[in-house]
Structure formats: C-alpha cells, structure tokens
Amino acid sequence: EEEPPEAAADGGYVTLADDDPPVVQDNPGGIRPFEALVEVINRPKYTELDPTVILFLTFPTFFGFMIGDLGYGLLYMGMGYWLMRNVDSDVLASLGGIALWAGGFTALFGILYGEFFGLHQLGEFVWNGDPPIHKGLQPYYIEYAKAWLMVSIVIGVIHLVAGRVFDFVNNLQHGVKEAFLESGSWMLMTIGLWVWVLSTHLSTPKPDFMFTVFDGAPFALGFSGFPEAVGFAGLGVFVLGFVLGLIAEGGIVIIESITQVFGHVVSYTRLAAVVLAKAGMALAVNLLVFGATLTDEGVFHFIFFNPNAHGEVVFGGLINGTGPAELILGGLAGIVVLLFGHLLVLVLGISSAGLQAVRLEYVEFFGKFYDGGGISYNPFGHERNYTVEE
C-alpha cells in the first residue's frame, strides 16, 4: 500500500494522517457545565473519549452521598441557580450548574437519610421515623457506617474498571491485542483481586462486617461473601491479568499492581469517612443548641423537639434554659451557634466533600485513561467581540 504523498507547495495531496484535529465538546445542555471540570485538566484529544458524561453521573452522586441533607442541598441548589443567572463568566456559570446538580443529589440523599440540617425530624415526618438509610453516626445505627465502607469499595471497583474500559476504547486505535494487553490486564487484575478479597477464602484476618453488611446488617441482600471456589477463581484472574501486564508494561506492573489495583480502590473509603465527619459536625451544632439525650439503645433525641424523651442527657441545650435570664441569653447564644455552625458545615461541605469527589475523579479515575491536550476549535481563527455563538 502506497504512502500518501507529502504536502506540495504548488497544490496537490496533503497528508492528514498525523494531523491533530481540533475538538468540540458537544454534550447536552444539562451535562455541559461539567465540561468545565474536564477543562481543568485539559480538553480531550480528538482520539479520546470525552469523560464529561461520566463526571455528570458520578460527581453529584459522590457529593450528595457524602453530605446527604435536604437543608444543605436546597442551599447549594440556590447558590448554583444564582450563579447561573447572575454572572457573566462562563466558568462561574458552569460552576453554578455543577452546584445545582450537586445540591439536587444532596437534597435527594437528605430525604433518604431523613435529615434536615442534621435534624432527624424530617425522617419522622416523611418516613414515620424510619428512613430507608442512616448515616451510621448514632450507636444504634453503627452497622450503616460499616456498610458505607463496603459500598465505597464497591463504587471504587466499578468506577476504576469503567476508567479501564475508557482506556481500552482509546487504545483500540493501536489494535485489539494492544488494547487488551494494556487495558484488559488491569481490568482483570482489579476484578480478580477484589473478588478474592470479598470471598470467604482466608476469612479469619478479614473484617467480619465484610460478610454481614449485605446479609442483613443492615442490608438484606443475601450476600455473605463469595464462596472459596469463586475466590480462588478471582486469584487466577488476577494472576492472568498480572502476567499480561508484565508483557505489556514490564516490571513497573509489580509496584503499580499494589498501588492501583488495591490502594486506589481503598482510597474510595473517603466517601464513607466524609459522611460520618459532616454528620458529626452537624450533630455537634444541633446538640449544643437543642440539647440531646442518648437512650440505652444508642439513639439520640433532641430535647427541644422531644422534651419527654428518655435516656441520659448528653447536653442540656443552650435554648432549654429554666429561668428568664437563661432563656434570653441561651436563646441568643443558640441562634448565633446555630447560624454560624451550620454555615461552617455548609462551607466545609464544599471544601471537603467537593474536593474529595474531585480528587477521586482526577486522580483515581482520570489517571486510568485520560491524557488530554486537545486543540480548541476556533472557527476562522478569530475571537468574537460583539457577537456570541449560539
């Protein structure tokens, strides 16, 4: 097969095989704000899949899961809507769209958790006191905290394997064999290792909750660990992927198989950690203001809303004074603590949950497949000064 002729000064054929065409990201309107998160790294190359849709599906879910409060969610949505409507900057408007989606998922999870600014009265109103899920901060619901660790692990495996699938598709330009060696090997290692970890083989050193949280404590999904035979099969799949990785990338796979296949998945447990941290901060604010009792079963009841609740008094509450002076001074102090306390939780929600979610996207997920460096499409090579492109 003849090589295409080189470009000629007097006209004729031009070789396009090595050109890097400009890139236009064409996502639906609701997804388009998340292009700004991709642009922070770089525009995708012409030969790469655009990860914007995956960011749209995962980032708000991660954020909403970690904060999970109807009150905070409504405020995030309000902030996002205001940015979209009142700023001229495309970047800030995109951040507003992202905040709107993140706030929406925060409100949705808040309804499922039954929480409104850390108060459980929403669960009593919507779910008759028994919301479908809990954050696991109260001793009575500690099994949920363990469950969120396992859920985080499962999310990590799925998210990282999805990144490897993206990498496989990107590598198909080099051939199916090359794509399978470079990307398929990591998929096999990730899936194989974690199938073994979640199996009953050598179960003694493994935490007991790995085999109980999906078997009735708290989720009755009937999963108490993969059988030993499946665990052995998982090890076999891992070894196969490891050998293929050695063929494709050499000895560096020995180190990266530990840091990426195991360490990067464990990194997703930060999702569960932020759930407990933010819930703890909101609880501390409400406990100081409203006071709370702790029952023998390990359930908190706020004294202000349920003055007849039984249990040991953890804190009397600033607004639960007995005399006129205590009521006035305590009420004023309670209002200050309530406003500034929840404002602090709101801001730290952005800096902790937001940054942790972004980190999982950029480091763990993007690191599996994304290079970036695409050229922005600029029609006719000019900048618009007095018109806009619809």
Coordinates of C-alpha atoms in Angstrom, one line a residue:
E1 CA 0.0 0.0 0.0
E2 CA 1.4 3.3 -1.1
E3 CA 2.2 6.1 1.4
P4 CA 0.2 9.3 0.9
P5 CA 2.3 11.9 -0.8
E6 CA 3.7 14.8 1.2
A7 CA 2.2 18.2 1.0
A8 CA 3.2 20.1 -2.1
A9 CA 3.8 23.8 -2.3
D10 CA 2.0 24.1 -5.7
G11 CA -1.1 22.3 -4.5
G12 CA -2.0 18.6 -4.6
Y13 CA -2.4 15.9 -2.0
V14 CA -1.9 16.8 1.7
T15 CA -1.1 14.1 4.3
L16 CA -3.7 14.2 7.1
A17 CA -2.7 11.0 9.0
D18 CA -0.6 12.8 11.5
D19 CA -2.8 15.8 12.0
D20 CA -4.4 16.5 15.4
P21 CA -7.9 17.9 14.5
P22 CA -9.5 20.5 16.8
V23 CA -12.0 19.3 19.3
V24 CA -15.5 20.5 20.0
Q25 CA -17.2 19.0 23.1
D26 CA -20.9 18.5 22.2
N27 CA -22.8 17.5 25.3
P28 CA -26.5 18.1 26.1
G29 CA -27.3 21.3 27.9
G30 CA -27.8 19.7 31.3
I31 CA -24.4 17.9 31.1
R32 CA -22.4 20.8 29.6
P33 CA -21.5 22.5 32.9
F34 CA -19.3 19.5 33.7
E35 CA -17.1 20.3 30.7
A36 CA -15.6 22.9 33.0
L37 CA -14.4 20.2 35.3
V38 CA -12.8 18.4 32.4
E39 CA -11.2 21.6 31.1
V40 CA -9.4 22.0 34.5
I41 CA -7.3 19.0 33.4
N42 CA -7.4 19.7 29.7
R43 CA -9.6 19.4 26.7
P44 CA -9.8 15.8 25.5
K45 CA -7.8 14.9 22.4
Y46 CA -9.6 14.1 19.2
T47 CA -8.8 10.4 19.6
E48 CA -10.0 10.2 23.3
L49 CA -13.4 9.6 24.7
D50 CA -14.9 12.6 26.4
P51 CA -15.4 11.8 30.1
T52 CA -17.9 14.6 30.7
V53 CA -20.9 12.3 30.9
I54 CA -19.2 10.1 33.5
L55 CA -18.4 13.2 35.6
F56 CA -22.1 14.2 35.3
L57 CA -23.2 10.8 36.6
T58 CA -20.7 10.3 39.4
F59 CA -19.6 13.7 40.8
P60 CA -23.0 14.9 42.0
T61 CA -23.7 11.4 43.3
F62 CA -20.5 11.3 45.3
F63 CA -21.1 14.8 46.7
G64 CA -24.8 14.2 47.5
F65 CA -24.0 10.9 49.2
M66 CA -21.3 12.5 51.4
I67 CA -23.4 15.5 52.6
G68 CA -26.9 13.9 52.3
D69 CA -29.0 16.7 53.9
L70 CA -32.2 18.3 52.5
G71 CA -31.4 21.7 54.1
Y72 CA -27.9 21.9 52.8
G73 CA -28.9 20.6 49.4
L74 CA -31.5 23.3 49.0
L75 CA -28.9 26.0 49.8
Y76 CA -26.4 24.5 47.4
M77 CA -29.1 24.5 44.7
G78 CA -29.9 28.1 45.5
M79 CA -26.3 29.1 45.2
G80 CA -25.9 27.3 41.9
Y81 CA -29.0 28.8 40.4
W82 CA -27.9 32.3 41.5
L83 CA -24.5 31.8 39.8
M84 CA -26.1 30.6 36.6
R85 CA -28.4 33.6 36.4
N86 CA -26.3 36.5 37.7
V87 CA -22.7 36.1 36.5
D88 CA -21.3 36.7 33.0
S89 CA -18.3 34.4 33.4
D90 CA -18.8 31.1 31.6
V91 CA -16.6 29.3 34.1
L92 CA -18.6 30.6 37.1
A93 CA -21.9 29.9 35.3
S94 CA -20.7 26.3 34.8
L95 CA -19.8 26.0 38.5
G96 CA -23.3 27.2 39.2
G97 CA -24.7 24.4 37.1
I98 CA -22.5 21.9 38.8
A99 CA -23.6 23.2 42.2
L100 CA -27.2 22.9 41.1
W101 CA -26.8 19.2 40.3
A102 CA -24.7 18.5 43.4
G103 CA -27.3 20.3 45.6
G104 CA -30.1 18.3 44.0
F105 CA -28.4 15.0 44.8
T106 CA -27.6 16.3 48.3
A107 CA -31.3 17.0 48.8
L108 CA -32.3 13.6 47.4
F109 CA -29.9 11.7 49.7
G110 CA -31.0 14.0 52.6
I111 CA -34.6 12.8 52.1
L112 CA -33.4 9.2 52.1
Y113 CA -31.4 9.8 55.2
G114 CA -34.3 11.7 56.7
E115 CA -32.2 14.7 57.7
F116 CA -32.7 18.5 57.5
F117 CA -29.7 20.5 58.7
G118 CA -28.7 17.5 60.7
L119 CA -32.1 17.1 62.4
H120 CA -33.9 13.8 62.2
Q121 CA -37.4 15.3 62.3
L122 CA -37.6 15.1 58.5
G123 CA -37.4 11.3 58.8
E124 CA -40.2 11.3 61.3
F125 CA -42.3 13.5 59.1
V126 CA -41.6 11.7 55.7
W127 CA -40.8 8.2 56.8
N128 CA -42.7 7.9 60.0
G129 CA -39.5 7.8 62.0
D130 CA -37.9 5.0 59.9
P131 CA -36.0 6.4 56.9
P132 CA -34.7 3.8 54.5
I133 CA -31.0 4.5 55.2
H134 CA -29.0 6.2 58.0
K135 CA -25.5 7.7 58.1
G136 CA -24.4 5.5 60.9
L137 CA -23.3 8.1 63.4
Q138 CA -25.7 7.1 66.2
P139 CA -24.5 4.0 68.1
Y140 CA -27.8 2.2 67.3
Y141 CA -27.1 2.5 63.5
I142 CA -23.4 1.8 63.6
E143 CA -23.8 -1.0 61.1
Y144 CA -24.6 1.6 58.5
A145 CA -21.2 3.2 59.0
K146 CA -19.6 -0.2 58.2
A147 CA -21.9 -0.7 55.3
W148 CA -20.9 2.6 53.7
L149 CA -17.2 1.5 53.9
M150 CA -18.2 -1.6 51.8
V151 CA -20.4 0.5 49.5
S152 CA -17.4 2.8 48.9
I153 CA -15.2 -0.2 48.0
V154 CA -17.8 -1.4 45.5
I155 CA -18.1 2.0 44.0
G156 CA -14.3 2.2 43.7
V157 CA -14.1 -1.1 41.8
I158 CA -16.9 -0.1 39.4
H159 CA -15.5 3.4 38.8
L160 CA -11.9 2.3 38.2
V161 CA -13.0 -0.6 35.9
A162 CA -15.1 2.0 34.0
G163 CA -11.9 4.0 33.6
R164 CA -10.1 1.0 32.2
V165 CA -12.9 0.4 29.8
F166 CA -12.4 4.0 28.5
D167 CA -8.7 3.3 28.2
F168 CA -9.5 0.1 26.3
V169 CA -11.6 2.0 23.8
N170 CA -8.9 4.7 23.5
N171 CA -6.3 2.1 22.8
L172 CA -8.2 0.4 20.1
Q173 CA -6.6 2.7 17.6
H174 CA -3.4 0.6 18.2
G175 CA -5.2 -2.7 17.7
V176 CA -7.4 -5.0 19.8
K177 CA -4.4 -7.0 21.0
E178 CA -2.5 -3.9 22.2
A179 CA -5.7 -2.6 23.9
F180 CA -6.3 -5.9 25.7
L181 CA -2.7 -6.1 26.9
E182 CA -2.6 -2.5 28.1
S183 CA -6.1 -2.1 29.5
G184 CA -7.7 -5.5 29.8
S185 CA -4.9 -6.7 32.0
W186 CA -5.7 -4.0 34.6
M187 CA -9.4 -4.8 34.4
L188 CA -8.6 -8.5 35.1
M189 CA -6.3 -7.6 38.0
T190 CA -8.8 -5.2 39.6
I191 CA -11.8 -7.5 39.3
G192 CA -9.9 -10.7 40.2
L193 CA -8.2 -9.2 43.3
W194 CA -11.4 -7.8 44.8
V195 CA -13.5 -10.9 44.1
W196 CA -10.9 -12.8 46.2
V197 CA -11.0 -10.1 48.9
L198 CA -14.7 -10.3 49.1
S199 CA -14.6 -14.1 49.2
T200 CA -14.6 -16.4 52.3
H201 CA -11.2 -17.8 51.4
L202 CA -8.8 -16.9 54.3
S203 CA -11.7 -15.1 56.0
T204 CA -10.1 -15.1 59.5
P205 CA -8.0 -11.9 59.0
K206 CA -10.7 -10.2 57.1
P207 CA -13.2 -7.9 59.0
D208 CA -16.4 -9.6 59.9
F209 CA -18.6 -6.8 58.6
M210 CA -17.4 -7.6 55.1
F211 CA -19.7 -10.6 55.2
T212 CA -22.6 -9.2 57.2
V213 CA -23.4 -5.7 55.9
F214 CA -25.1 -7.1 52.8
D215 CA -26.5 -10.1 54.6
G216 CA -29.0 -8.3 56.9
A217 CA -26.9 -6.0 59.0
P218 CA -28.1 -3.5 57.7
F219 CA -28.9 -4.5 54.1
A220 CA -30.6 -7.8 53.5
L221 CA -29.2 -8.6 50.0
G222 CA -28.3 -12.2 50.8
F223 CA -24.6 -11.7 50.2
S224 CA -22.3 -13.1 52.8
G225 CA -19.1 -13.3 50.7
F226 CA -18.2 -15.1 47.5
P227 CA -17.6 -18.9 48.0
E228 CA -14.0 -20.1 48.4
A229 CA -14.0 -21.5 44.9
V230 CA -15.0 -18.2 43.4
G231 CA -12.2 -16.6 45.5
F232 CA -9.7 -19.0 44.0
A233 CA -11.0 -18.2 40.5
G234 CA -10.6 -14.5 41.3
L235 CA -6.9 -15.1 42.3
G236 CA -6.5 -16.9 38.9
V237 CA -8.0 -14.0 37.0
F238 CA -5.7 -11.6 38.9
V239 CA -2.6 -13.7 38.1
L240 CA -3.6 -13.8 34.4
G241 CA -4.0 -10.0 34.3
F242 CA -0.7 -9.6 36.1
V243 CA 1.1 -11.7 33.5
L244 CA -0.5 -9.8 30.7
G245 CA 0.5 -6.6 32.4
L246 CA 4.1 -7.7 32.6
I247 CA 4.1 -8.5 28.9
A248 CA 2.6 -5.0 28.1
E249 CA 4.4 -2.8 30.5
G250 CA 7.3 -4.7 32.1
G251 CA 8.3 -4.8 35.8
I252 CA 6.6 -1.5 36.7
V253 CA 3.4 -3.5 37.0
I254 CA 4.8 -5.2 40.1
I255 CA 4.6 -1.9 42.0
E256 CA 1.6 -0.4 40.3
S257 CA -0.5 -3.6 40.8
I258 CA -0.4 -2.8 44.6
T259 CA -0.9 1.0 44.4
Q260 CA -3.6 1.0 41.7
V261 CA -5.4 -2.3 42.0
F262 CA -5.6 -2.2 45.8
G263 CA -4.7 1.2 47.0
H264 CA -6.7 3.2 44.6
V265 CA -9.9 1.2 45.4
V266 CA -9.3 1.6 49.2
S267 CA -9.0 5.4 48.5
Y268 CA -12.7 5.5 47.8
T269 CA -13.4 4.8 51.5
R270 CA -13.0 8.6 51.9
L271 CA -16.6 8.7 50.8
A272 CA -17.8 6.9 54.0
A273 CA -15.3 9.0 56.1
V274 CA -16.8 12.3 54.9
V275 CA -20.3 11.0 55.5
L276 CA -19.5 10.5 59.2
A277 CA -17.4 13.7 59.5
K278 CA -20.1 16.0 58.1
A279 CA -22.8 14.3 60.1
G280 CA -20.8 14.6 63.2
M281 CA -20.3 18.3 62.7
A282 CA -24.0 18.9 62.2
L283 CA -24.9 16.8 65.2
A284 CA -22.4 18.8 67.4
V285 CA -24.0 22.1 66.4
N286 CA -27.6 20.8 67.0
L287 CA -26.6 19.1 70.3
L288 CA -25.2 22.4 71.6
V289 CA -28.3 24.4 70.6
F290 CA -31.1 22.0 71.2
G291 CA -29.7 19.6 73.7
A292 CA -30.0 15.8 73.4
T293 CA -30.5 12.6 75.3
L294 CA -28.9 9.2 74.4
T295 CA -31.1 6.2 75.0
D296 CA -29.8 2.8 76.2
E297 CA -30.4 1.6 72.6
G298 CA -27.9 4.2 71.3
V299 CA -30.4 6.7 69.7
F300 CA -30.1 10.5 70.1
H301 CA -33.2 12.5 70.8
F302 CA -33.1 16.3 70.7
I303 CA -34.6 17.7 73.9
F304 CA -36.1 20.9 72.3
F305 CA -38.3 18.8 70.0
N306 CA -38.9 15.9 72.4
P307 CA -38.7 17.2 76.0
N308 CA -40.1 14.0 77.4
A309 CA -37.5 11.7 75.7
H310 CA -36.0 9.2 78.0
G311 CA -32.3 8.5 78.2
E312 CA -29.1 10.0 79.6
V313 CA -28.8 13.8 79.0
V314 CA -25.7 14.4 76.8
F315 CA -26.1 18.2 76.9
G316 CA -28.9 20.4 78.1
G317 CA -29.0 22.7 75.2
L318 CA -28.4 26.5 75.0
I319 CA -32.1 27.3 74.3
N320 CA -33.5 25.0 77.0
G321 CA -32.9 27.3 80.0
T322 CA -35.2 27.2 83.0
G323 CA -35.3 30.9 84.1
P324 CA -36.0 34.1 82.1
A325 CA -32.3 35.1 82.0
E326 CA -31.2 31.7 80.9
L327 CA -33.9 31.6 78.2
I328 CA -32.9 35.0 76.8
L329 CA -29.1 34.6 76.9
G330 CA -29.2 31.0 75.9
G331 CA -31.6 31.7 73.1
L332 CA -29.4 34.5 71.7
A333 CA -26.3 32.3 72.0
G334 CA -28.2 29.4 70.5
I335 CA -29.2 31.4 67.4
V336 CA -25.5 32.5 66.9
V337 CA -24.2 29.0 67.3
L338 CA -26.9 27.6 65.1
L339 CA -26.4 30.0 62.2
F340 CA -22.6 30.1 62.2
G341 CA -22.3 26.4 63.0
H342 CA -24.4 25.3 60.0
L343 CA -22.7 28.0 57.8
L344 CA -19.4 26.4 58.7
V345 CA -20.7 22.9 57.9
L346 CA -22.1 24.3 54.6
V347 CA -18.7 25.8 53.6
L348 CA -16.7 22.8 54.7
G349 CA -19.0 20.6 52.8
I350 CA -17.7 22.3 49.6
S351 CA -14.1 22.2 50.6
S352 CA -14.2 18.6 51.9
A353 CA -16.9 16.7 50.0
G354 CA -16.3 18.7 46.9
L355 CA -12.6 18.4 46.9
Q356 CA -12.7 14.7 47.8
A357 CA -15.1 14.0 45.0
V358 CA -13.0 15.9 42.5
R359 CA -9.9 14.1 43.7
L360 CA -11.4 10.7 43.1
E361 CA -12.3 11.9 39.6
Y362 CA -9.0 13.4 38.7
V363 CA -6.5 11.1 40.4
E364 CA -8.1 7.7 40.6
F365 CA -10.5 7.8 37.6
F366 CA -8.8 10.1 35.0
G367 CA -5.4 8.6 35.8
K368 CA -6.5 5.3 34.2
F369 CA -7.2 6.6 30.7
Y370 CA -7.1 10.4 30.2
D371 CA -4.2 12.4 28.7
G372 CA -6.0 15.5 27.3
G373 CA -4.3 18.1 25.3
G374 CA -6.9 18.6 22.6
I375 CA -6.9 21.7 20.4
S376 CA -9.9 24.0 20.9
Y377 CA -11.9 24.6 17.7
N378 CA -11.8 28.3 16.8
P379 CA -13.7 28.9 13.5
F380 CA -11.8 31.2 11.1
G381 CA -9.2 31.8 13.7
H382 CA -10.8 34.9 15.2
E383 CA -12.3 35.9 18.5
R384 CA -15.8 37.3 18.8
N385 CA -16.0 40.7 20.4
Y386 CA -19.5 41.9 19.7
T387 CA -21.4 38.7 18.9
V388 CA -21.9 35.4 20.6
E389 CA -22.1 31.9 19.3
E390 CA -25.4 30.2 19.9

